[in-house]
PDB file of C-alpha atoms in Angstrom:
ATOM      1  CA  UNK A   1      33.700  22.539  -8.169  1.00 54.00           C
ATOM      2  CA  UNK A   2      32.343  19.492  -8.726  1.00 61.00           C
ATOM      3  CA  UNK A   3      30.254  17.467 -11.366  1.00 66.00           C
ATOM      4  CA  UNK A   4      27.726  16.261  -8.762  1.00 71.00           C
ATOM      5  CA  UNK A   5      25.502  12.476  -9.160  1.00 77.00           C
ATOM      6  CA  UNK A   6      22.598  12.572  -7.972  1.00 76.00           C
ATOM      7  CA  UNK A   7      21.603   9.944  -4.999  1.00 78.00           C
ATOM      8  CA  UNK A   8      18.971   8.775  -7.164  1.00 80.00           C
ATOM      9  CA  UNK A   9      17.845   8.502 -10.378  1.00 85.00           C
ATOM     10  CA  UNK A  10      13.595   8.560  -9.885  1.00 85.00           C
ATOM     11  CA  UNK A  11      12.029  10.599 -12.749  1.00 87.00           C
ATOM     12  CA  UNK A  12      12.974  11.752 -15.931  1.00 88.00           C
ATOM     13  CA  UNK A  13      14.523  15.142 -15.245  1.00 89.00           C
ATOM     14  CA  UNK A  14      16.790  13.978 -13.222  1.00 88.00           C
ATOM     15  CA  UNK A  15      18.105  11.359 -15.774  1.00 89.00           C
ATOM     16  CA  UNK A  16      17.997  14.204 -18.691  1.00 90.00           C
ATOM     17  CA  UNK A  17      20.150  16.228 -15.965  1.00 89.00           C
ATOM     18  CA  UNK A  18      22.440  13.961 -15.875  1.00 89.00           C
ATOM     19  CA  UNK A  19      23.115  12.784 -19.766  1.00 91.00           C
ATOM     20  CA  UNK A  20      23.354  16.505 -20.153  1.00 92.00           C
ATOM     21  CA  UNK A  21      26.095  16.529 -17.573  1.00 90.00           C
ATOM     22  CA  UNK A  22      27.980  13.885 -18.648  1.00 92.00           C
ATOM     23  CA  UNK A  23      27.744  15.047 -22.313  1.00 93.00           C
ATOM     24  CA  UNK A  24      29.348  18.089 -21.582  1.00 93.00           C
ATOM     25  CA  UNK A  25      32.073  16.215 -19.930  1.00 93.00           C
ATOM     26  CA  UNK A  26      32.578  14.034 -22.286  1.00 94.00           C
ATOM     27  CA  UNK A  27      32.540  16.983 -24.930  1.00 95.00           C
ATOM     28  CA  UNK A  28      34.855  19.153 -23.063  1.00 95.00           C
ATOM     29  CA  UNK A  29      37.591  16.045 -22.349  1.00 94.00           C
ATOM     30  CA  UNK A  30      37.615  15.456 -25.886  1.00 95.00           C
ATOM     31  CA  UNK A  31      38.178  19.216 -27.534  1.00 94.00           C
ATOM     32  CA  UNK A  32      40.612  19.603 -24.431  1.00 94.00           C
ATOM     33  CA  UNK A  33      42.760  16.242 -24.879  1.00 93.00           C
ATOM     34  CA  UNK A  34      42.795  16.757 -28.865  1.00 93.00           C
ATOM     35  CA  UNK A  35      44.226  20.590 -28.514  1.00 91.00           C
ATOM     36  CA  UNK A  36      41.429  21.601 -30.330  1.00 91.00           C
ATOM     37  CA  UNK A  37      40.763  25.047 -28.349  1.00 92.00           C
ATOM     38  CA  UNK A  38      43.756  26.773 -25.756  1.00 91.00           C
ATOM     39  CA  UNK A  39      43.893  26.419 -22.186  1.00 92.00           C
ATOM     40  CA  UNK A  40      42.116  29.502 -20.967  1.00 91.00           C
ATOM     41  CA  UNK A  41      38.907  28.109 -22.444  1.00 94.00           C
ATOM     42  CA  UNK A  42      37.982  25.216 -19.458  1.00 95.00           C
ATOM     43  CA  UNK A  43      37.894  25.284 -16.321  1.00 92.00           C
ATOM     44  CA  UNK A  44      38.689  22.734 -13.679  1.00 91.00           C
ATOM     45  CA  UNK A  45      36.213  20.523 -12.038  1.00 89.00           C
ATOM     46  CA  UNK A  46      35.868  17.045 -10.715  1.00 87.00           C
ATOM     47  CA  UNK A  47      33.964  13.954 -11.093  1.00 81.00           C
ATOM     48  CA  UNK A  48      33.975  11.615  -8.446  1.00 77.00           C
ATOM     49  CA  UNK A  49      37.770  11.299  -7.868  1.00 78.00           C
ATOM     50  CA  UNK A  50      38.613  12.179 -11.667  1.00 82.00           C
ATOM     51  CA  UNK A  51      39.959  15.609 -12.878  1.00 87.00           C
ATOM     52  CA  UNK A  52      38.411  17.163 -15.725  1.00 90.00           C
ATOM     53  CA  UNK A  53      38.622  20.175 -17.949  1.00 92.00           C
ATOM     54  CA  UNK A  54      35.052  21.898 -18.454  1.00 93.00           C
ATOM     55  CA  UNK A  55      34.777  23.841 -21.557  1.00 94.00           C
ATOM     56  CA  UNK A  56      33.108  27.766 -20.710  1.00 91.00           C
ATOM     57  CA  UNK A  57      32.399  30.834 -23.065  1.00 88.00           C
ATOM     58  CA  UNK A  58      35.709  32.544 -23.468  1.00 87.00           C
ATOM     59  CA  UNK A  59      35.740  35.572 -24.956  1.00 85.00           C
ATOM     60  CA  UNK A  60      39.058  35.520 -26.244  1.00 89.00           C
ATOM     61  CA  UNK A  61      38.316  32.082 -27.957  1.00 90.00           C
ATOM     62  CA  UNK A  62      35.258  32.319 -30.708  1.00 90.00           C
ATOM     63  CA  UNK A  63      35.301  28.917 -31.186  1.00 90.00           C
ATOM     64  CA  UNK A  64      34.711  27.327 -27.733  1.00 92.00           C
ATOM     65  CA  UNK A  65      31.806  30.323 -27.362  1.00 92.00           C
ATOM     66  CA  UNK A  66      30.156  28.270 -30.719  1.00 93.00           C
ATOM     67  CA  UNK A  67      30.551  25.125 -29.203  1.00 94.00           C
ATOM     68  CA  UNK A  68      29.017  26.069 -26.308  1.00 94.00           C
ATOM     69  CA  UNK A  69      26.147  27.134 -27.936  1.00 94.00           C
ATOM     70  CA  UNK A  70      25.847  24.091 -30.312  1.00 95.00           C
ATOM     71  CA  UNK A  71      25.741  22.005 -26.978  1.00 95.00           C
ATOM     72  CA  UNK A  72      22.925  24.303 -25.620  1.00 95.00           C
ATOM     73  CA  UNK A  73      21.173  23.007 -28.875  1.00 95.00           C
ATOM     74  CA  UNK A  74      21.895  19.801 -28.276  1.00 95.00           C
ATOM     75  CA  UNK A  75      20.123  20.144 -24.407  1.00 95.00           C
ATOM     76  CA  UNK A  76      16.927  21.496 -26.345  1.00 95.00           C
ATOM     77  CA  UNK A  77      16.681  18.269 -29.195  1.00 94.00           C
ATOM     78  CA  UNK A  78      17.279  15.743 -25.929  1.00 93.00           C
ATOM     79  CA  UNK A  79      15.046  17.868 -23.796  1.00 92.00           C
ATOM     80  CA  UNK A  80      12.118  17.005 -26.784  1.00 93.00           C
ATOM     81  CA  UNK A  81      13.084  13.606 -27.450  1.00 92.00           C
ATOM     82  CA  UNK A  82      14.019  14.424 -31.106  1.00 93.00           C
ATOM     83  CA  UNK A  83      17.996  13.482 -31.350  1.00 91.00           C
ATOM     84  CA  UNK A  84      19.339  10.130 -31.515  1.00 91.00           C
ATOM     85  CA  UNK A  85      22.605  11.330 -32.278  1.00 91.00           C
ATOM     86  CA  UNK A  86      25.267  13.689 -31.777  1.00 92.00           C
ATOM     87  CA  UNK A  87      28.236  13.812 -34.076  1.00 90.00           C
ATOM     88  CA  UNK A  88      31.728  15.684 -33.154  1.00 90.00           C
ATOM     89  CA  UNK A  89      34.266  15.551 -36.059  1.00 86.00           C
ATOM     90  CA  UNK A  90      37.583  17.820 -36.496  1.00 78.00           C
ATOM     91  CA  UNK A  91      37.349  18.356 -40.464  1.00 67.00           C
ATOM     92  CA  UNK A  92      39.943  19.818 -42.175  1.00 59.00           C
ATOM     93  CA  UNK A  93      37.549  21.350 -44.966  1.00 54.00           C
ATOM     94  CA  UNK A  94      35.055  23.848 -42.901  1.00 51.00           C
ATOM     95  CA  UNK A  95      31.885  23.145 -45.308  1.00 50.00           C
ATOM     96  CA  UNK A  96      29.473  22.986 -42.098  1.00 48.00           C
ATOM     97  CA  UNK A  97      28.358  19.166 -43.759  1.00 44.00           C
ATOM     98  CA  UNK A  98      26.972  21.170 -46.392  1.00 43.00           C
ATOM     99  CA  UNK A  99      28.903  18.705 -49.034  1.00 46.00           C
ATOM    100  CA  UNK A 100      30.338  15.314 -48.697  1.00 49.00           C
ATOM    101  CA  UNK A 101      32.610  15.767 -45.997  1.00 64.00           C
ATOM    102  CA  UNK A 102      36.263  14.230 -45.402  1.00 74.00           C
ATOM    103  CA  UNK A 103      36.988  13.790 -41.906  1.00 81.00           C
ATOM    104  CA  UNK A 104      39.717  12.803 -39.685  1.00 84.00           C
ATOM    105  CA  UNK A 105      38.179  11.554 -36.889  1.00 89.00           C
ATOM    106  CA  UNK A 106      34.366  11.375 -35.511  1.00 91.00           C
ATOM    107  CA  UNK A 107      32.626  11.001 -32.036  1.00 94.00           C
ATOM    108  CA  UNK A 108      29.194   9.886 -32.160  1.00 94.00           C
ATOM    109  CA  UNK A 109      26.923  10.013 -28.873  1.00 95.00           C
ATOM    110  CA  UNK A 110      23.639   7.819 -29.232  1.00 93.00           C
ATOM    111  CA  UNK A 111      20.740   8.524 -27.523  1.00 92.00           C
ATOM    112  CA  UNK A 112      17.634   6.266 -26.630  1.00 89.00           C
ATOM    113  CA  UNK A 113      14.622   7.281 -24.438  1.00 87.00           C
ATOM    114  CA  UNK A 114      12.222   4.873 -23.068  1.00 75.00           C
ATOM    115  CA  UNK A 115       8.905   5.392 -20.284  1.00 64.00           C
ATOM    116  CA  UNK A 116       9.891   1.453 -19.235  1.00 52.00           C
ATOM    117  CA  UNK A 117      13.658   1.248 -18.335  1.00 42.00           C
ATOM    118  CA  UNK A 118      16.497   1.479 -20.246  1.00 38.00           C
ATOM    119  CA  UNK A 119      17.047  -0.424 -23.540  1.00 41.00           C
ATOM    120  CA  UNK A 120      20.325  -2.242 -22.218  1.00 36.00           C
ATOM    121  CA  UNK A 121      20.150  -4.490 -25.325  1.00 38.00           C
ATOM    122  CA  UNK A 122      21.182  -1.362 -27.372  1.00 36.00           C
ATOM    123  CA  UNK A 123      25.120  -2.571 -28.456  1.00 39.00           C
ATOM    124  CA  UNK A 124      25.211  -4.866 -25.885  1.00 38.00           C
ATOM    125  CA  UNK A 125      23.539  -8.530 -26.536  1.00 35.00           C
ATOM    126  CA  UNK A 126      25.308  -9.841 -23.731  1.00 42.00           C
ATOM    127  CA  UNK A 127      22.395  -7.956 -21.229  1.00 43.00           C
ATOM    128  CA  UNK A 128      18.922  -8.791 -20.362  1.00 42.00           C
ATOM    129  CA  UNK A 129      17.042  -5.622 -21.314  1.00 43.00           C
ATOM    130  CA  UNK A 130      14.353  -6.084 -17.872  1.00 44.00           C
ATOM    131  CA  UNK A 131      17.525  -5.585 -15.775  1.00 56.00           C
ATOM    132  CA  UNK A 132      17.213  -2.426 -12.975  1.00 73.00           C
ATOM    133  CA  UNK A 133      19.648   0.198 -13.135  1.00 79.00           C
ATOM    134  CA  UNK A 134      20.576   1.233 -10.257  1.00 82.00           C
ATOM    135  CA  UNK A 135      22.070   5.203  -9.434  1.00 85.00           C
ATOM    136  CA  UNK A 136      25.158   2.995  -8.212  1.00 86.00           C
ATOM    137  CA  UNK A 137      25.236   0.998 -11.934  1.00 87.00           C
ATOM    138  CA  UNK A 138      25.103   4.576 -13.991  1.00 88.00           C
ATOM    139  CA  UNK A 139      27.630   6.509 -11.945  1.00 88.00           C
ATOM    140  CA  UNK A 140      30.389   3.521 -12.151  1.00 88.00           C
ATOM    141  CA  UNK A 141      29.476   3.764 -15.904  1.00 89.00           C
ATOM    142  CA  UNK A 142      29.579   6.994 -16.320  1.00 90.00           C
ATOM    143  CA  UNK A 143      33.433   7.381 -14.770  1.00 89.00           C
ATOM    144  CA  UNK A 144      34.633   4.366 -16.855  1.00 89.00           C
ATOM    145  CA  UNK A 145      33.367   6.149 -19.794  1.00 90.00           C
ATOM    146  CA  UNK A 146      35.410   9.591 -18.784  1.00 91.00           C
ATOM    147  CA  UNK A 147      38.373   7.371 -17.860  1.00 89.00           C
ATOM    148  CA  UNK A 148      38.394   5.715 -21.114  1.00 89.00           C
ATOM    149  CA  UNK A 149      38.336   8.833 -23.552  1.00 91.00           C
ATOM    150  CA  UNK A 150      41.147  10.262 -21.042  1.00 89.00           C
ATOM    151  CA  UNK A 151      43.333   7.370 -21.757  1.00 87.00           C
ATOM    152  CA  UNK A 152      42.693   6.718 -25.528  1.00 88.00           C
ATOM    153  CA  UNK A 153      42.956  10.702 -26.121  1.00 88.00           C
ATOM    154  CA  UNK A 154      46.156  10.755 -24.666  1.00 85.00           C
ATOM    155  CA  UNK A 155      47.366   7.727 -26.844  1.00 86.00           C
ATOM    156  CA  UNK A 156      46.385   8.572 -30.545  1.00 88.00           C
ATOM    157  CA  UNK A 157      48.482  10.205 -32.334  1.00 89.00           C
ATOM    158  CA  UNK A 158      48.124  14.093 -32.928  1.00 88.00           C
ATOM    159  CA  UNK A 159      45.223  15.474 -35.144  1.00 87.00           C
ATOM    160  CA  UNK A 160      46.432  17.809 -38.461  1.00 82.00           C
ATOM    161  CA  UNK A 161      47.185  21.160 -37.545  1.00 81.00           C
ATOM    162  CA  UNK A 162      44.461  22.532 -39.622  1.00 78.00           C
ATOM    163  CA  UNK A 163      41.321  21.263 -38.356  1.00 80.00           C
ATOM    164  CA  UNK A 164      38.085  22.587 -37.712  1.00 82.00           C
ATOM    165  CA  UNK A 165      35.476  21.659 -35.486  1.00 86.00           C
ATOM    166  CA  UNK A 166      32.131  20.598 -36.874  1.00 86.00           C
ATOM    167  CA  UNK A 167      28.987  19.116 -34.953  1.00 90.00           C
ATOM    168  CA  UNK A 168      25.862  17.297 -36.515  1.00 90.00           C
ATOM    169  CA  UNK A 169      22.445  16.234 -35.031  1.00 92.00           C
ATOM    170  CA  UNK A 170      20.765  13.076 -36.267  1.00 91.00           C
ATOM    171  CA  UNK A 171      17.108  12.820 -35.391  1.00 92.00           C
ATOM    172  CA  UNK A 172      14.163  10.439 -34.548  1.00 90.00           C
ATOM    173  CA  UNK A 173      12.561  11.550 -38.268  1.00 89.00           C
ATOM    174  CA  UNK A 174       9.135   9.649 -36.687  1.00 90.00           C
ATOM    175  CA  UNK A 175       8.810  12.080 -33.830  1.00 90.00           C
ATOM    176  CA  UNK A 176      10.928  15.375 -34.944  1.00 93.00           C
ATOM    177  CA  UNK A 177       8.724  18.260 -36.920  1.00 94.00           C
ATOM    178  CA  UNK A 178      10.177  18.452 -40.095  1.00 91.00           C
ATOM    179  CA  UNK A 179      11.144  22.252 -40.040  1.00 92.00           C
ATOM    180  CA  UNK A 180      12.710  21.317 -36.430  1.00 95.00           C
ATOM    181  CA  UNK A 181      15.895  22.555 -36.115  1.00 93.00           C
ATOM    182  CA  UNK A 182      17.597  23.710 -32.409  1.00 94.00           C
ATOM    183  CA  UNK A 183      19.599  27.548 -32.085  1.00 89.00           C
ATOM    184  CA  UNK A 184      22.628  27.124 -33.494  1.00 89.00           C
ATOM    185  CA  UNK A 185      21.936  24.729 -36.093  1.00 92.00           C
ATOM    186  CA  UNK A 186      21.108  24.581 -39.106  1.00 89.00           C
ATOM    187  CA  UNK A 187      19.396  22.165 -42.062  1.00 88.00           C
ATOM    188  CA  UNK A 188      22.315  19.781 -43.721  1.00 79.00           C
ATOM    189  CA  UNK A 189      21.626  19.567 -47.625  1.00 73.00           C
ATOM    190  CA  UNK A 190      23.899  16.021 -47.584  1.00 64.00           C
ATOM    191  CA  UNK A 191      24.495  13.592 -44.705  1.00 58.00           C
ATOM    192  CA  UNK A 192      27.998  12.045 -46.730  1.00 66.00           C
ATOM    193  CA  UNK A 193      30.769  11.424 -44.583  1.00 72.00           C
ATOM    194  CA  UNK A 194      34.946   9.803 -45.814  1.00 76.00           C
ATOM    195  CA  UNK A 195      37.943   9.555 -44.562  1.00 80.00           C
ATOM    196  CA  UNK A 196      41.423  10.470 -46.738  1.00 77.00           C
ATOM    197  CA  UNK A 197      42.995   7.273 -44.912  1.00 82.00           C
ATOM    198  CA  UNK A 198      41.380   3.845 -43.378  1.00 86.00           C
ATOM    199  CA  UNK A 199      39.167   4.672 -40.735  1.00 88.00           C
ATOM    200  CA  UNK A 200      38.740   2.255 -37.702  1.00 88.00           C
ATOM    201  CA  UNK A 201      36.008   1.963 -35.605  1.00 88.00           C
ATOM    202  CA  UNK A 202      35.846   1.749 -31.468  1.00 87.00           C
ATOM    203  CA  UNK A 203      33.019   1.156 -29.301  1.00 88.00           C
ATOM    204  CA  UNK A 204      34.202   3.015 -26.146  1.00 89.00           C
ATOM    205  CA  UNK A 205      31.124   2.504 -23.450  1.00 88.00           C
ATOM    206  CA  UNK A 206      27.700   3.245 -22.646  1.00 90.00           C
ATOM    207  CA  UNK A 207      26.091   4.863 -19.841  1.00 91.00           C
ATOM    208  CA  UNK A 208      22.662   3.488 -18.712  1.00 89.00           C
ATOM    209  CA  UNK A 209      19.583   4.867 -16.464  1.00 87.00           C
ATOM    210  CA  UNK A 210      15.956   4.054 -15.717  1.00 86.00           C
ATOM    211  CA  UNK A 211      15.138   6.777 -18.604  1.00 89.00           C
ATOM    212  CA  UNK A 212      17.818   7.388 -21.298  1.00 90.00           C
ATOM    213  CA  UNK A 213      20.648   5.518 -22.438  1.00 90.00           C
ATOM    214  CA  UNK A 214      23.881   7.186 -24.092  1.00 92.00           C
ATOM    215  CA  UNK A 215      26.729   5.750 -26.030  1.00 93.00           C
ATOM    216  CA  UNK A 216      30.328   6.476 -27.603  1.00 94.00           C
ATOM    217  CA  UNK A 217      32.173   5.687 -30.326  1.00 92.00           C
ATOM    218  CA  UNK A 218      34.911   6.766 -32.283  1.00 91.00           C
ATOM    219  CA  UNK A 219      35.794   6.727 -35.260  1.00 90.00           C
ATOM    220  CA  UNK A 220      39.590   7.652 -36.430  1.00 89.00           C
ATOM    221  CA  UNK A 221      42.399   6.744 -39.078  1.00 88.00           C
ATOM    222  CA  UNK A 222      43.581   3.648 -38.625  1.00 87.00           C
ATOM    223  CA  UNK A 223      47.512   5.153 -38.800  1.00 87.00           C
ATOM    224  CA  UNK A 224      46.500   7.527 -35.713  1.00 87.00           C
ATOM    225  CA  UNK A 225      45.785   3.947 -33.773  1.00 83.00           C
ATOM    226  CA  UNK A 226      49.278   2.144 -34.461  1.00 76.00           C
ATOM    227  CA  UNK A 227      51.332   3.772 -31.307  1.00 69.00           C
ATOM    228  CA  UNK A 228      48.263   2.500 -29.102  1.00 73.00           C
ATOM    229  CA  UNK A 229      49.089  -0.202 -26.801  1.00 67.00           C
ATOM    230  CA  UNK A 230      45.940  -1.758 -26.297  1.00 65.00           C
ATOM    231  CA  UNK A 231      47.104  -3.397 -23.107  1.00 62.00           C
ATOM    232  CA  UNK A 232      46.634  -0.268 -21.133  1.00 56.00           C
ATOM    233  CA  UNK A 233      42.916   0.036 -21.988  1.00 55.00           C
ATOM    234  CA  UNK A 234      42.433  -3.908 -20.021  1.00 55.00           C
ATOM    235  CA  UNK A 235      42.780  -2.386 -16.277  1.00 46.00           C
ATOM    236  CA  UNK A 236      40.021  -4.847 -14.897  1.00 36.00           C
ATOM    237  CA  UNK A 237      37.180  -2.977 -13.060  1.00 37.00           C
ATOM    238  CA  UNK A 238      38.942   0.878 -14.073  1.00 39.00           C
ATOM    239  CA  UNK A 239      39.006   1.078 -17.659  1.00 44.00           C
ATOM    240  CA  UNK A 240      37.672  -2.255 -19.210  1.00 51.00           C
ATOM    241  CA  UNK A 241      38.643  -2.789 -22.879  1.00 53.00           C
ATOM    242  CA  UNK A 242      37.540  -0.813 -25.745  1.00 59.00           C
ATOM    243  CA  UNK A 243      35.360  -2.698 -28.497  1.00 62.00           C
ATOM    244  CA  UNK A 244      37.394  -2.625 -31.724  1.00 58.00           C
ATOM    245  CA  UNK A 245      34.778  -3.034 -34.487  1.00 56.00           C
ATOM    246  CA  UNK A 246      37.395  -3.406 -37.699  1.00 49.00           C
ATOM    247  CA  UNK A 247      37.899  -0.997 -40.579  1.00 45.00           C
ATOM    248  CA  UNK A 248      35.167  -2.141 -43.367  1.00 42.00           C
ATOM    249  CA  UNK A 249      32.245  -0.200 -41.815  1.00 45.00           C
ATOM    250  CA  UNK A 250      30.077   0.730 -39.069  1.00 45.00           C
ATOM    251  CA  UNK A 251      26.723   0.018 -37.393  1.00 49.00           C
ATOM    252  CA  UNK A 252      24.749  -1.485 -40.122  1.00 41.00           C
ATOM    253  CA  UNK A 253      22.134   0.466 -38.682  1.00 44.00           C
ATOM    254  CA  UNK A 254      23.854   3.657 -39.715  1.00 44.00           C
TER     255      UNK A 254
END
């Protein structure tokens, strides 16, 4: 019944165990806050003293069933090292990112690996990257991540009606074989992505360990944003503010 931390963090698998974990969570509290599949597809489950709703395989719901599988996907590119990203976008064309694609809103989950500690310069320039992670350091990250896709999820404004769920995987192209691609997925001809209205850009968190480092942002219409009181996101050491990185682009890097 519950989404369990391990006491330590002191070889790989366990820190793959646990992105995988709190991917799923993270996954699951987003489809469930934006009423993107019914109620009878999670179930209940708690991390730490937060309540969350785990997306399963319901039969009577085709769609979480695909999801599901996508994310077993997803577990088999981070298992090899190949993804660097994970993108989650309701679209309200269902063209699979076979075309250039207008969205509504996107969640992208980065990845990084590394043999010598976590890369904790990766979005954050504020942080020495030799600093030690401790299991202590990734759990409190981990449930201020949760806590802050709970609170903005239930403060945007509604999605369309008629969306669709898509997911994309971006890759290391160094270290991924070229005809890679997981079960479930499949090669996309183009990589476009717009937005019908101004898009604005949030940097929610990041989780760190010794092994693998994994962060959120998303990206939604600017108009959806305008009933959100910022203030509520500033709750000192429970949810600390969101990022907001302005409406001209993203990530150079991207």
């Amino acid at each position: 019944s519950a989404v369990v931390f391990p006491k330590q963090i002191a070889t790989e698998q366990q820190s793959l165990m646990l992105v995988k974990r709190l991917l799923a969570v993270a996954v699951s509290c987003i489809t469930y806050l934006r009423g993107i599949f019914p109620e009878s597809a999670y179930g209940t489950r708690y991390m730490d003293d937060v309540c969350v709703r785990i997306l399963r395989e319901d039969k009577n719901c085709p769609g979480s069933t695909q999801l599901v599988k996508w994310m077993l996907g997803c577990y088999d590119a981070l298992q090899k090292k190949y993804v660097t990203g994970v993108c989650l976008a309701p679209d309200q064309f269902n063209n699979y990112w076979l075309c250039l694609q207008t969205i509504t809103e996107c969640y992208h989950f980065k990845f990084k690996y590394t043999h010598n500690g976590p890369l904790l310069d990766f979005g954050s320039m504020d942080k020495k990257s030799d600093s030690t992670i401790s299991c202590a350091d990734t759990k409190k990250a981990s449930i201020l991540l949760i806590r802050k896709i709970y609170i903005l999820m239930q403060n945007l404004s509604p999605l369309p009606n008629d969306v669709c769920l898509t997911m994309k995987l971006l890759y290391y192209d160094e270290v991924t074989p070229p005809d890679y691609q997981p079960p479930g997925f499949r090669e996309a001809k183009y990589g476009g992505m717009m937005f019908n209205e101004e898009p604005m850009y949030l940097n929610v968190g990041e989780v760190p360990t010794p092994f693998h480092m994994l962060k959120l942002k998303i990206t939604t219409e600017k108009q959806r944003m305008e009933n959100v009181d910022m203030s509520i996101l500033k709750q000192g050491e429970i949810v600390e503010p969101l990022q907001v990185c302005g409406v001209s682009g993203d990530d150079p890097e991207e």
